mmCIF file of C-alpha atoms (C1' of nucleotides) and ligand atoms in Angstrom:
data_model
loop_
_atom_site.group_PDB
_atom_site.id
_atom_site.type_symbol
_atom_site.label_atom_id
_atom_site.label_comp_id
_atom_site.label_asym_id
_atom_site.label_seq_id
_atom_site.Cartn_x
_atom_site.Cartn_y
_atom_site.Cartn_z
ATOM 1 C CA MET A 120 18.152 -13.866 -10.551
ATOM 2 C CA HIS A 121 20.784 -13.310 -9.280
ATOM 3 C CA ASP A 122 21.698 -11.392 -5.900
ATOM 4 C CA ILE A 123 19.378 -13.132 -3.133
ATOM 5 C CA GLY A 124 20.325 -10.877 -0.133
ATOM 6 C CA PHE A 125 19.887 -13.183 2.294
ATOM 7 C CA ALA A 126 24.030 -14.115 2.567
ATOM 8 C CA ASN A 127 25.551 -12.012 4.916
ATOM 9 C CA HIS A 128 28.077 -9.743 3.602
ATOM 10 C CA ASP A 129 30.456 -6.915 4.210
ATOM 11 C CA HIS A 130 28.307 -4.040 4.972
ATOM 12 C CA ALA A 131 30.090 -1.012 5.949
ATOM 13 C CA THR A 132 31.307 -1.064 2.209
ATOM 14 C CA CYS A 133 27.789 -2.572 0.729
ATOM 15 C CA VAL A 134 27.515 1.544 2.698
ATOM 16 C CA THR A 135 30.585 3.133 0.678
ATOM 17 C CA THR A 136 30.535 1.136 -2.787
ATOM 18 C CA ALA A 137 26.266 2.106 -2.497
ATOM 19 C CA LEU A 138 26.515 5.307 -1.774
ATOM 20 C CA ALA A 139 29.276 6.509 -4.133
ATOM 21 C CA THR A 140 28.287 5.215 -6.718
ATOM 22 C CA VAL A 141 24.523 7.581 -6.193
ATOM 23 C CA GLU A 142 27.543 10.402 -5.841
ATOM 24 C CA THR A 143 28.690 9.780 -8.725
ATOM 25 C CA ALA A 144 25.377 9.204 -10.428
ATOM 26 C CA CYS A 145 24.443 12.592 -8.713
ATOM 27 C CA ALA A 146 27.162 14.613 -10.736
ATOM 28 C CA ALA A 147 27.196 12.789 -14.326
ATOM 29 C CA GLN A 148 22.934 13.896 -14.247
ATOM 30 C CA LYS A 149 23.054 17.180 -12.447
ATOM 31 C CA LEU A 150 20.634 16.317 -9.490
ATOM 32 C CA GLN A 151 21.267 17.401 -5.929
ATOM 33 C CA LEU A 152 22.453 14.978 -3.850
ATOM 34 C CA THR A 153 21.737 16.959 -0.640
ATOM 35 C CA PRO A 154 22.552 16.938 2.955
ATOM 36 C CA THR A 155 18.558 15.582 4.297
ATOM 37 C CA ARG A 156 18.514 13.570 1.161
ATOM 38 C CA ARG A 157 22.129 12.057 0.953
ATOM 39 C CA ARG A 158 21.239 11.623 4.897
ATOM 40 C CA VAL A 159 17.915 9.973 4.257
ATOM 41 C CA LEU A 160 20.193 7.215 2.097
ATOM 42 C CA GLU A 161 22.649 7.012 4.323
ATOM 43 C CA ILE A 162 20.076 5.497 7.285
ATOM 44 C CA LEU A 163 18.696 3.312 4.729
ATOM 45 C CA LEU A 164 21.472 2.168 3.651
ATOM 46 C CA GLU A 165 23.295 1.873 6.897
ATOM 47 C CA GLU A 166 19.972 -0.077 8.330
ATOM 48 C CA HIS A 167 19.653 -2.058 5.188
ATOM 49 C CA ARG A 168 16.126 -2.733 5.637
ATOM 50 C CA ALA A 169 13.137 -1.695 4.816
ATOM 51 C CA MET A 170 11.760 0.968 6.682
ATOM 52 C CA GLY A 171 7.729 3.314 6.880
ATOM 53 C CA ALA A 172 9.141 6.679 6.636
ATOM 54 C CA TYR A 173 7.615 7.293 10.002
ATOM 55 C CA ASP A 174 11.217 5.476 10.833
ATOM 56 C CA ILE A 175 13.391 7.415 8.812
ATOM 57 C CA LEU A 176 11.305 10.850 9.765
ATOM 58 C CA ALA A 177 12.126 10.407 13.712
ATOM 59 C CA ILE A 178 15.866 9.307 12.838
ATOM 60 C CA LEU A 179 16.304 13.022 11.023
ATOM 61 C CA ALA A 180 13.953 15.090 13.694
ATOM 62 C CA ALA A 181 16.791 14.258 15.978
ATOM 63 C CA GLU A 182 19.797 15.237 14.274
ATOM 64 C CA GLY A 183 18.027 18.298 13.504
ATOM 65 C CA LEU A 184 17.362 17.835 10.291
ATOM 66 C CA GLY A 185 13.727 18.621 9.589
ATOM 67 C CA SER A 186 10.650 17.324 11.961
ATOM 68 C CA GLN A 187 7.716 17.333 9.369
ATOM 69 C CA PRO A 188 6.819 14.797 7.059
ATOM 70 C CA PRO A 189 7.233 16.613 4.177
ATOM 71 C CA VAL A 190 11.180 17.044 4.521
ATOM 72 C CA VAL A 191 11.309 12.824 4.565
ATOM 73 C CA TYR A 192 8.396 11.990 1.042
ATOM 74 C CA ARG A 193 10.396 15.627 -0.179
ATOM 75 C CA ALA A 194 13.615 12.902 0.320
ATOM 76 C CA LEU A 195 12.438 9.803 -0.774
ATOM 77 C CA ASP A 196 11.042 10.573 -4.087
ATOM 78 C CA PHE A 197 14.000 12.354 -5.375
ATOM 79 C CA LEU A 198 14.954 8.572 -4.813
ATOM 80 C CA VAL A 199 12.264 7.028 -5.757
ATOM 81 C CA SER A 200 12.192 8.391 -9.152
ATOM 82 C CA ASN A 201 16.064 8.141 -10.007
ATOM 83 C CA GLY A 202 16.397 4.911 -9.069
ATOM 84 C CA PHE A 203 18.373 5.203 -5.893
ATOM 85 C CA ALA A 204 15.880 3.310 -3.289
ATOM 86 C CA HIS A 205 13.155 1.116 -3.291
ATOM 87 C CA LYS A 206 9.336 1.796 -2.797
ATOM 88 C CA ILE A 207 7.608 -1.717 -1.566
ATOM 89 C CA GLU A 208 4.397 -1.768 -1.587
ATOM 90 C CA LYS A 209 3.339 -4.856 0.333
ATOM 91 C CA LEU A 210 4.846 -2.271 4.097
ATOM 92 C CA ASN A 211 4.277 1.143 2.813
ATOM 93 C CA ALA A 212 8.265 0.957 3.338
ATOM 94 C CA TYR A 213 11.416 2.224 1.836
ATOM 95 C CA LEU A 214 14.822 0.826 0.840
ATOM 96 C CA ALA A 215 17.887 1.234 -0.411
ATOM 97 C CA CYS A 216 18.628 0.290 -4.174
ATOM 98 C CA THR A 217 21.028 -2.679 -4.133
ATOM 99 C CA HIS A 218 22.026 -1.640 -7.535
ATOM 100 C CA PRO A 219 22.203 2.266 -8.226
ATOM 101 C CA GLY A 220 22.197 3.705 -11.604
ATOM 102 C CA GLU A 221 21.799 0.451 -13.661
ATOM 103 C CA ASN A 222 18.583 0.144 -14.481
ATOM 104 C CA HIS A 223 16.164 -2.058 -13.533
ATOM 105 C CA SER A 224 13.128 -4.213 -13.162
ATOM 106 C CA PRO A 225 13.783 -5.056 -8.784
ATOM 107 C CA VAL A 226 11.419 -8.331 -7.019
ATOM 108 C CA PHE A 227 11.529 -8.241 -3.593
ATOM 109 C CA LEU A 228 11.628 -10.748 -1.758
ATOM 110 C CA ILE A 229 10.377 -10.403 1.857
ATOM 111 C CA CYS A 230 10.335 -12.555 4.372
ATOM 112 C CA ARG A 231 7.063 -12.662 6.787
ATOM 113 C CA ALA A 232 9.448 -14.294 9.700
ATOM 114 C CA CYS A 233 12.151 -12.335 10.397
ATOM 115 C CA GLU A 234 10.835 -9.189 7.881
ATOM 116 C CA THR A 235 14.452 -8.865 6.108
ATOM 117 C CA VAL A 236 14.004 -7.217 1.938
ATOM 118 C CA ALA A 237 16.457 -8.490 -0.503
ATOM 119 C CA GLU A 238 15.805 -7.805 -3.757
ATOM 120 C CA ALA A 239 16.336 -9.549 -6.486
ATOM 121 C CA SER A 240 16.954 -8.379 -10.501
ATOM 122 C CA MET A 241 15.272 -11.096 -12.771
ATOM 123 C CA PRO A 242 14.174 -10.957 -16.203
ATOM 124 C CA MET A 243 10.757 -11.601 -15.981
ATOM 125 C CA THR A 244 10.103 -12.920 -19.965
ATOM 126 C CA ASP A 245 7.416 -14.129 -19.151
ATOM 127 C CA LEU A 246 5.468 -11.039 -18.236
ATOM 128 C CA ARG A 247 6.950 -9.148 -20.734
ATOM 129 C CA ARG A 248 6.374 -11.619 -24.041
ATOM 130 C CA ALA A 249 2.494 -11.890 -22.624
ATOM 131 C CA ALA A 250 1.499 -7.791 -22.300
ATOM 132 C CA ASP A 251 2.773 -7.644 -25.737
ATOM 133 C CA GLY A 252 0.988 -10.205 -27.170
ATOM 134 C CA ALA A 253 -2.079 -8.207 -25.010
ATOM 135 C CA GLY A 254 -1.099 -4.724 -26.901
ATOM 136 C CA PHE A 255 -0.601 -3.268 -22.983
ATOM 137 C CA LEU A 256 2.503 -0.998 -22.416
ATOM 138 C CA ILE A 257 4.644 -1.877 -19.536
ATOM 139 C CA GLU A 258 6.180 1.127 -17.393
ATOM 140 C CA ASN A 259 6.738 -0.052 -14.238
ATOM 141 C CA THR A 260 6.612 -3.045 -12.266
ATOM 142 C CA VAL A 261 5.526 -3.710 -8.932
ATOM 143 C CA ILE A 262 6.750 -7.838 -7.918
ATOM 144 C CA GLU A 263 7.318 -8.078 -4.807
ATOM 145 C CA VAL A 264 7.183 -11.905 -2.988
ATOM 146 C CA GLU A 265 6.303 -12.674 0.423
ATOM 147 C CA GLY A 266 7.211 -16.673 2.114
ATOM 148 C CA LEU A 267 9.684 -18.014 4.201
ATOM 149 C CA CYS A 268 13.144 -16.935 3.709
ATOM 150 C CA PRO A 269 16.071 -19.750 3.489
ATOM 151 C CA ALA A 270 17.311 -19.218 7.090
ATOM 152 C CA CYS A 271 13.395 -19.299 8.549
ATOM 153 C CA ARG A 272 12.789 -21.654 6.632
ATOM 154 C CA GLU A 273 15.552 -23.729 8.474
ATOM 155 C CA ALA A 274 14.417 -22.330 11.710
ATOM 156 C CA ALA A 275 10.221 -23.836 11.240
ATOM 157 C CA MET B 215 -1.607 -15.409 -20.229
ATOM 158 C CA HIS B 216 -5.046 -15.229 -20.743
ATOM 159 C CA ASP B 217 -8.482 -13.384 -19.833
ATOM 160 C CA ILE B 218 -6.319 -10.247 -20.171
ATOM 161 C CA GLY B 219 -10.051 -7.856 -19.488
ATOM 162 C CA PHE B 220 -9.717 -4.787 -21.120
ATOM 163 C CA ALA B 221 -11.797 -6.063 -23.585
ATOM 164 C CA ASN B 222 -16.184 -5.221 -23.248
ATOM 165 C CA HIS B 223 -17.466 -8.156 -22.001
ATOM 166 C CA ASP B 224 -21.215 -8.789 -21.345
ATOM 167 C CA HIS B 225 -21.119 -7.523 -17.295
ATOM 168 C CA ALA B 226 -24.628 -8.243 -16.362
ATOM 169 C CA THR B 227 -23.661 -12.006 -17.551
ATOM 170 C CA CYS B 228 -20.360 -12.068 -15.345
ATOM 171 C CA VAL B 229 -21.868 -9.719 -12.228
ATOM 172 C CA THR B 230 -24.745 -12.381 -12.122
ATOM 173 C CA THR B 231 -22.270 -15.225 -13.228
ATOM 174 C CA ALA B 232 -18.951 -13.879 -9.863
ATOM 175 C CA LEU B 233 -21.506 -14.025 -7.688
ATOM 176 C CA ALA B 234 -23.294 -17.127 -8.226
ATOM 177 C CA THR B 235 -19.599 -18.472 -7.986
ATOM 178 C CA VAL B 236 -18.599 -17.016 -4.870
ATOM 179 C CA GLU B 237 -22.429 -18.329 -3.087
ATOM 180 C CA THR B 238 -21.472 -21.388 -4.966
ATOM 181 C CA ALA B 239 -17.595 -21.758 -2.964
ATOM 182 C CA CYS B 240 -19.158 -20.082 0.477
ATOM 183 C CA ALA B 241 -21.564 -23.072 1.115
ATOM 184 C CA ALA B 242 -19.017 -25.466 0.179
ATOM 185 C CA GLN B 243 -16.316 -23.443 2.166
ATOM 186 C CA LYS B 244 -19.224 -23.470 4.883
ATOM 187 C CA LEU B 245 -18.111 -19.553 5.095
ATOM 188 C CA GLN B 246 -20.761 -17.009 6.011
ATOM 189 C CA LEU B 247 -22.132 -14.537 2.899
ATOM 190 C CA THR B 248 -23.575 -11.775 5.380
ATOM 191 C CA PRO B 249 -25.279 -9.171 4.275
ATOM 192 C CA THR B 250 -22.831 -6.667 3.796
ATOM 193 C CA ARG B 251 -19.954 -9.076 3.049
ATOM 194 C CA ARG B 252 -22.327 -9.959 -0.276
ATOM 195 C CA ARG B 253 -22.711 -5.870 -0.666
ATOM 196 C CA VAL B 254 -18.989 -5.406 -0.655
ATOM 197 C CA LEU B 255 -18.423 -8.072 -3.889
ATOM 198 C CA GLU B 256 -21.687 -6.901 -5.178
ATOM 199 C CA ILE B 257 -20.025 -3.077 -5.423
ATOM 200 C CA LEU B 258 -17.209 -3.843 -6.653
ATOM 201 C CA LEU B 259 -18.434 -6.173 -9.490
ATOM 202 C CA GLU B 260 -20.395 -3.604 -10.644
ATOM 203 C CA GLU B 261 -18.504 -1.213 -11.112
ATOM 204 C CA HIS B 262 -16.081 -3.029 -11.929
ATOM 205 C CA ARG B 263 -12.768 -1.792 -11.327
ATOM 206 C CA ALA B 264 -10.488 -0.927 -8.279
ATOM 207 C CA MET B 265 -11.834 1.145 -5.624
ATOM 208 C CA GLY B 266 -10.789 2.915 -1.895
ATOM 209 C CA ALA B 267 -12.343 1.130 1.029
ATOM 210 C CA TYR B 268 -13.853 5.294 1.750
ATOM 211 C CA ASP B 269 -15.021 5.578 -1.767
ATOM 212 C CA ILE B 270 -17.398 1.492 -1.195
ATOM 213 C CA LEU B 271 -18.055 2.682 2.119
ATOM 214 C CA ALA B 272 -19.721 6.107 1.516
ATOM 215 C CA ILE B 273 -22.120 3.222 -0.451
ATOM 216 C CA LEU B 274 -22.918 0.924 2.890
ATOM 217 C CA ALA B 275 -23.385 4.026 4.066
ATOM 218 C CA ALA B 276 -26.191 5.530 2.049
ATOM 219 C CA GLU B 277 -27.938 2.203 1.377
ATOM 220 C CA GLY B 278 -27.449 2.320 5.430
ATOM 221 C CA LEU B 279 -26.040 -0.762 6.129
ATOM 222 C CA GLY B 280 -23.001 1.033 8.427
ATOM 223 C CA SER B 281 -20.772 3.720 8.098
ATOM 224 C CA GLN B 282 -17.608 2.959 10.287
ATOM 225 C CA PRO B 283 -14.402 2.539 8.732
ATOM 226 C CA PRO B 284 -14.647 -1.461 10.581
ATOM 227 C CA VAL B 285 -17.315 -2.509 8.047
ATOM 228 C CA VAL B 286 -15.805 -2.375 5.228
ATOM 229 C CA TYR B 287 -12.023 -3.281 6.244
ATOM 230 C CA ARG B 288 -13.869 -6.200 7.674
ATOM 231 C CA ALA B 289 -15.587 -7.305 4.354
ATOM 232 C CA LEU B 290 -12.795 -6.299 2.177
ATOM 233 C CA ASP B 291 -10.746 -8.522 4.416
ATOM 234 C CA PHE B 292 -13.405 -11.131 4.577
ATOM 235 C CA LEU B 293 -13.277 -11.167 0.695
ATOM 236 C CA VAL B 294 -9.615 -11.035 0.503
ATOM 237 C CA SER B 295 -8.609 -13.514 2.797
ATOM 238 C CA ASN B 296 -10.444 -15.860 0.733
ATOM 239 C CA GLY B 297 -9.870 -14.857 -3.190
ATOM 240 C CA PHE B 298 -12.860 -13.741 -4.273
ATOM 241 C CA ALA B 299 -11.738 -9.705 -3.914
ATOM 242 C CA HIS B 300 -8.158 -8.706 -4.506
ATOM 243 C CA LYS B 301 -5.587 -5.763 -2.795
ATOM 244 C CA ILE B 302 -3.710 -3.905 -5.496
ATOM 245 C CA GLU B 303 -1.019 -2.761 -3.179
ATOM 246 C CA LYS B 304 -0.355 0.044 -5.944
ATOM 247 C CA LEU B 305 -2.896 2.077 -5.751
ATOM 248 C CA ASN B 306 -4.830 0.880 -2.032
ATOM 249 C CA ALA B 307 -7.671 -0.092 -4.088
ATOM 250 C CA TYR B 308 -9.884 -3.553 -3.988
ATOM 251 C CA LEU B 309 -11.391 -4.887 -7.063
ATOM 252 C CA ALA B 310 -13.153 -8.458 -7.411
ATOM 253 C CA CYS B 311 -11.772 -11.273 -8.143
ATOM 254 C CA THR B 312 -12.621 -12.029 -11.800
ATOM 255 C CA HIS B 313 -12.600 -16.486 -11.084
ATOM 256 C CA PRO B 314 -12.970 -16.494 -7.852
ATOM 257 C CA GLY B 315 -12.466 -19.732 -6.297
ATOM 258 C CA GLU B 316 -9.766 -20.848 -8.633
ATOM 259 C CA ASN B 317 -5.859 -20.761 -7.191
ATOM 260 C CA HIS B 318 -4.341 -18.182 -8.407
ATOM 261 C CA SER B 319 -1.837 -16.208 -8.821
ATOM 262 C CA PRO B 320 -3.081 -13.083 -10.046
ATOM 263 C CA VAL B 321 -1.174 -10.635 -12.479
ATOM 264 C CA PHE B 322 -2.614 -7.026 -12.265
ATOM 265 C CA LEU B 323 -2.305 -4.816 -15.366
ATOM 266 C CA ILE B 324 -2.279 -1.191 -14.606
ATOM 267 C CA CYS B 325 -3.114 1.523 -17.520
ATOM 268 C CA ARG B 326 -2.416 5.546 -15.992
ATOM 269 C CA ALA B 327 -4.370 6.480 -18.440
ATOM 270 C CA CYS B 328 -8.107 5.490 -17.836
ATOM 271 C CA GLU B 329 -6.974 3.491 -14.412
ATOM 272 C CA THR B 330 -8.011 0.942 -15.768
ATOM 273 C CA VAL B 331 -7.403 -2.573 -13.945
ATOM 274 C CA ALA B 332 -7.028 -5.779 -15.761
ATOM 275 C CA GLU B 333 -6.041 -9.094 -14.093
ATOM 276 C CA ALA B 334 -4.835 -11.524 -16.451
ATOM 277 C CA SER B 335 -3.059 -14.979 -14.922
ATOM 278 C CA MET B 336 -0.206 -16.591 -15.599
ATOM 279 C CA PRO B 337 2.337 -18.900 -15.124
ATOM 280 C CA MET B 338 4.712 -16.868 -12.904
ATOM 281 C CA THR B 339 7.707 -19.923 -13.785
ATOM 282 C CA ASP B 340 10.295 -17.350 -14.269
ATOM 283 C CA LEU B 341 10.209 -17.023 -10.403
ATOM 284 C CA ARG B 342 9.044 -19.613 -9.245
ATOM 285 C CA ARG B 343 12.256 -21.737 -10.112
ATOM 286 C CA ALA B 344 14.772 -18.368 -9.526
ATOM 287 C CA ALA B 345 12.930 -19.109 -6.219
ATOM 288 C CA ASP B 346 13.583 -22.038 -5.089
ATOM 289 C CA GLY B 347 16.420 -22.359 -6.675
ATOM 290 C CA ALA B 348 17.367 -19.532 -3.857
ATOM 291 C CA GLY B 349 15.788 -21.797 -0.834
ATOM 292 C CA PHE B 350 12.941 -18.969 -0.953
ATOM 293 C CA LEU B 351 8.896 -20.361 -0.080
ATOM 294 C CA ILE B 352 7.264 -18.667 -1.883
ATOM 295 C CA GLU B 353 3.860 -17.667 0.149
ATOM 296 C CA ASN B 354 1.824 -14.806 -1.578
ATOM 297 C CA THR B 355 3.007 -12.865 -4.131
ATOM 298 C CA VAL B 356 2.031 -9.015 -5.878
ATOM 299 C CA ILE B 357 2.874 -8.921 -8.910
ATOM 300 C CA GLU B 358 1.144 -4.824 -10.570
ATOM 301 C CA VAL B 359 2.148 -3.930 -13.853
ATOM 302 C CA GLU B 360 1.423 -0.093 -14.990
ATOM 303 C CA GLY B 361 1.752 1.345 -18.509
ATOM 304 C CA LEU B 362 -0.983 2.215 -20.815
ATOM 305 C CA CYS B 363 -4.172 -0.963 -21.901
ATOM 306 C CA PRO B 364 -4.425 -0.626 -25.738
ATOM 307 C CA ALA B 365 -6.657 1.567 -25.950
ATOM 308 C CA CYS B 366 -5.143 4.160 -24.851
ATOM 309 C CA ARG B 367 -1.873 3.068 -26.468
ATOM 310 C CA GLU B 368 -3.716 4.143 -28.962
ATOM 311 C CA ALA B 369 -4.726 7.223 -28.189
ATOM 312 C CA ALA B 370 -1.936 7.980 -27.726
ATOM 313 C "C1'" DA C 41 -34.381 -24.916 28.946
ATOM 314 C "C1'" DG C 42 -30.174 -22.825 29.978
ATOM 315 C "C1'" DA C 43 -24.734 -22.490 29.551
ATOM 316 C "C1'" DC C 44 -20.828 -21.628 26.765
ATOM 317 C "C1'" DG C 45 -17.449 -21.043 22.591
ATOM 318 C "C1'" DA C 46 -17.059 -19.025 18.056
ATOM 319 C "C1'" DT C 47 -18.300 -16.050 14.653
ATOM 320 C "C1'" DA C 48 -19.496 -11.461 13.515
ATOM 321 C "C1'" DT C 49 -21.768 -6.732 14.464
ATOM 322 C "C1'" DG C 50 -22.385 -1.888 16.440
ATOM 323 C "C1'" DT C 51 -19.429 2.012 18.365
ATOM 324 C "C1'" DT C 52 -15.901 5.839 19.762
ATOM 325 C "C1'" DA C 53 -11.486 6.751 18.740
ATOM 326 C "C1'" DT C 54 -7.268 6.424 16.921
ATOM 327 C "C1'" DA C 55 -2.849 5.102 14.265
ATOM 328 C "C1'" DA C 56 -0.521 5.480 10.149
ATOM 329 C "C1'" DT C 57 0.813 6.823 5.695
ATOM 330 C "C1'" DA C 58 1.211 10.685 2.495
ATOM 331 C "C1'" DT C 59 0.397 15.219 0.056
ATOM 332 C "C1'" DA C 60 -1.574 20.154 -0.490
ATOM 333 C "C1'" DT C 61 0.024 24.539 -0.424
ATOM 334 C "C1'" DC C 62 2.319 28.767 0.321
ATOM 335 C "C1'" DA C 63 6.664 31.746 1.952
ATOM 336 C "C1'" DA C 64 10.776 32.351 2.005
ATOM 337 C "C1'" DC C 65 15.042 31.240 -0.008
ATOM 338 C "C1'" DC C 66 19.219 29.183 -2.889
ATOM 339 C "C1'" DC C 67 22.315 30.214 -6.778
ATOM 340 C "C1'" DG C 68 23.427 29.939 -11.505
ATOM 341 C "C1'" DC C 69 22.853 33.009 -15.386
ATOM 342 C "C1'" DA C 70 20.756 37.388 -18.374
ATOM 343 C "C1'" DT D 7 20.957 43.792 -10.859
ATOM 344 C "C1'" DG D 8 16.627 41.050 -11.641
ATOM 345 C "C1'" DC D 9 15.122 36.680 -13.289
ATOM 346 C "C1'" DG D 10 13.945 31.779 -12.943
ATOM 347 C "C1'" DG D 11 14.075 26.895 -11.886
ATOM 348 C "C1'" DG D 12 14.966 24.054 -8.007
ATOM 349 C "C1'" DT D 13 14.773 23.178 -2.854
ATOM 350 C "C1'" DT D 14 13.348 23.909 1.939
ATOM 351 C "C1'" DG D 15 9.926 25.113 5.742
ATOM 352 C "C1'" DA D 16 6.273 25.675 7.528
ATOM 353 C "C1'" DT D 17 1.015 24.327 8.856
ATOM 354 C "C1'" DA D 18 -3.208 21.953 7.853
ATOM 355 C "C1'" DT D 19 -5.188 18.521 6.467
ATOM 356 C "C1'" DA D 20 -6.271 14.519 3.858
ATOM 357 C "C1'" DT D 21 -6.145 9.404 3.067
ATOM 358 C "C1'" DT D 22 -5.925 4.276 4.640
ATOM 359 C "C1'" DA D 23 -6.183 1.778 8.149
ATOM 360 C "C1'" DT D 24 -6.378 -0.708 13.021
ATOM 361 C "C1'" DA D 25 -7.361 -0.519 18.524
ATOM 362 C "C1'" DA D 26 -10.684 -2.225 21.714
ATOM 363 C "C1'" DC D 27 -14.289 -3.193 23.667
ATOM 364 C "C1'" DA D 28 -18.521 -3.796 24.035
ATOM 365 C "C1'" DT D 29 -22.944 -6.643 21.823
ATOM 366 C "C1'" DA D 30 -25.813 -9.526 18.903
ATOM 367 C "C1'" DT D 31 -25.885 -14.321 16.833
ATOM 368 C "C1'" DC D 32 -26.152 -18.666 16.361
ATOM 369 C "C1'" DG D 33 -25.346 -23.974 16.572
ATOM 370 C "C1'" DT D 34 -24.344 -27.098 20.340
ATOM 371 C "C1'" DC D 35 -23.509 -29.604 24.204
ATOM 372 C "C1'" DT D 36 -26.127 -30.642 28.968
HETATM 373 ZN ZN1 ZN E 491 17.245 -1.580 -7.507
HETATM 374 ZN ZN1 ZN E 492 13.549 -14.637 6.761
HETATM 375 ZN ZN1 ZN E 493 -17.942 -6.371 -16.327
HETATM 376 ZN ZN1 ZN E 494 -8.218 -13.074 -9.008
#
DNA sequence: AGACGATATGTTATAATATATCAACCCGCA
DNA sequence: TGCGGGTTGATATATTATAACATATCGTCT
């Protein structure tokens, strides 16, 4: 596993490089990164946390970018289905991908104390091998781990 | 991994042994398997599939066991928190545990074609090792795999 | 028996999350 | 110019889940 994600980081750079990566990927794949889609991604990147769809919608509404649920759900659908953001099923919340474009099977580490969510990436060899053996064809995985991050573990 | 779960089985035995196991566990731990809780578990066992809370509630209502959402959510909360049933986050649905009582970290294999959900149990050594190394304390895992079960894979 | 606490249930209302549907618009292209 | 795909606007509704508060039930202590 790499990129455990609970460490401090240069957030301004983190946002701008992720945006640039997504822009490049959209250009390459002829995907339309429209203003609302782009703004939703920016919001997720800036906040750098798992956000509910209605939290995002409130921000969009305040900026005059739309106030009805379909606005945000459409943007999220675009971002998630193209791998630029992820849905955390356990939280019904959305998170910008920390390495968009790369083909990856994310693992999310959710701290129940500080609510931070870190995206890790690791080879799930156990899972692949077992599923293959059983004849199950894996198309998508949801791997979410709840617990305490290093900082909150320390504090407790 | 064992107990891949897509195979045929003696369902009557499957239901009665699971119920008996839960009854024993409740007696041992002084948990109250009240009529509604027991009936919800029975429903999940009989149907042997992931069911939405309101699907279950409709059955309870038809039987005069309560018609308001809290009735079923309370029963599900009891069953889930004691390990007698599981919530499939990806589906917002609930499933009876196939080996209640045992301390386990389930893995769910969800077939997108036939909607069958199989509960497997496997050691997530990759995950444990990586999380330990990163200082993250795992308290709970959600591992859900979407794809095609052997039968549907065959058919396709 | 009577008072009490812990647990479970009944009931009403509402919150939170997500989708269906249909009309309008935009833009590249035949 | 007219078509066609993708996107947006707008209204309504579906689905999933919880808050809040009253009532009931049961064992325990006095
Ligand atoms: Zn990612
Ligand atoms: Zn934390
Ligand atoms: Zn069965
Ligand atoms: Zn189980």
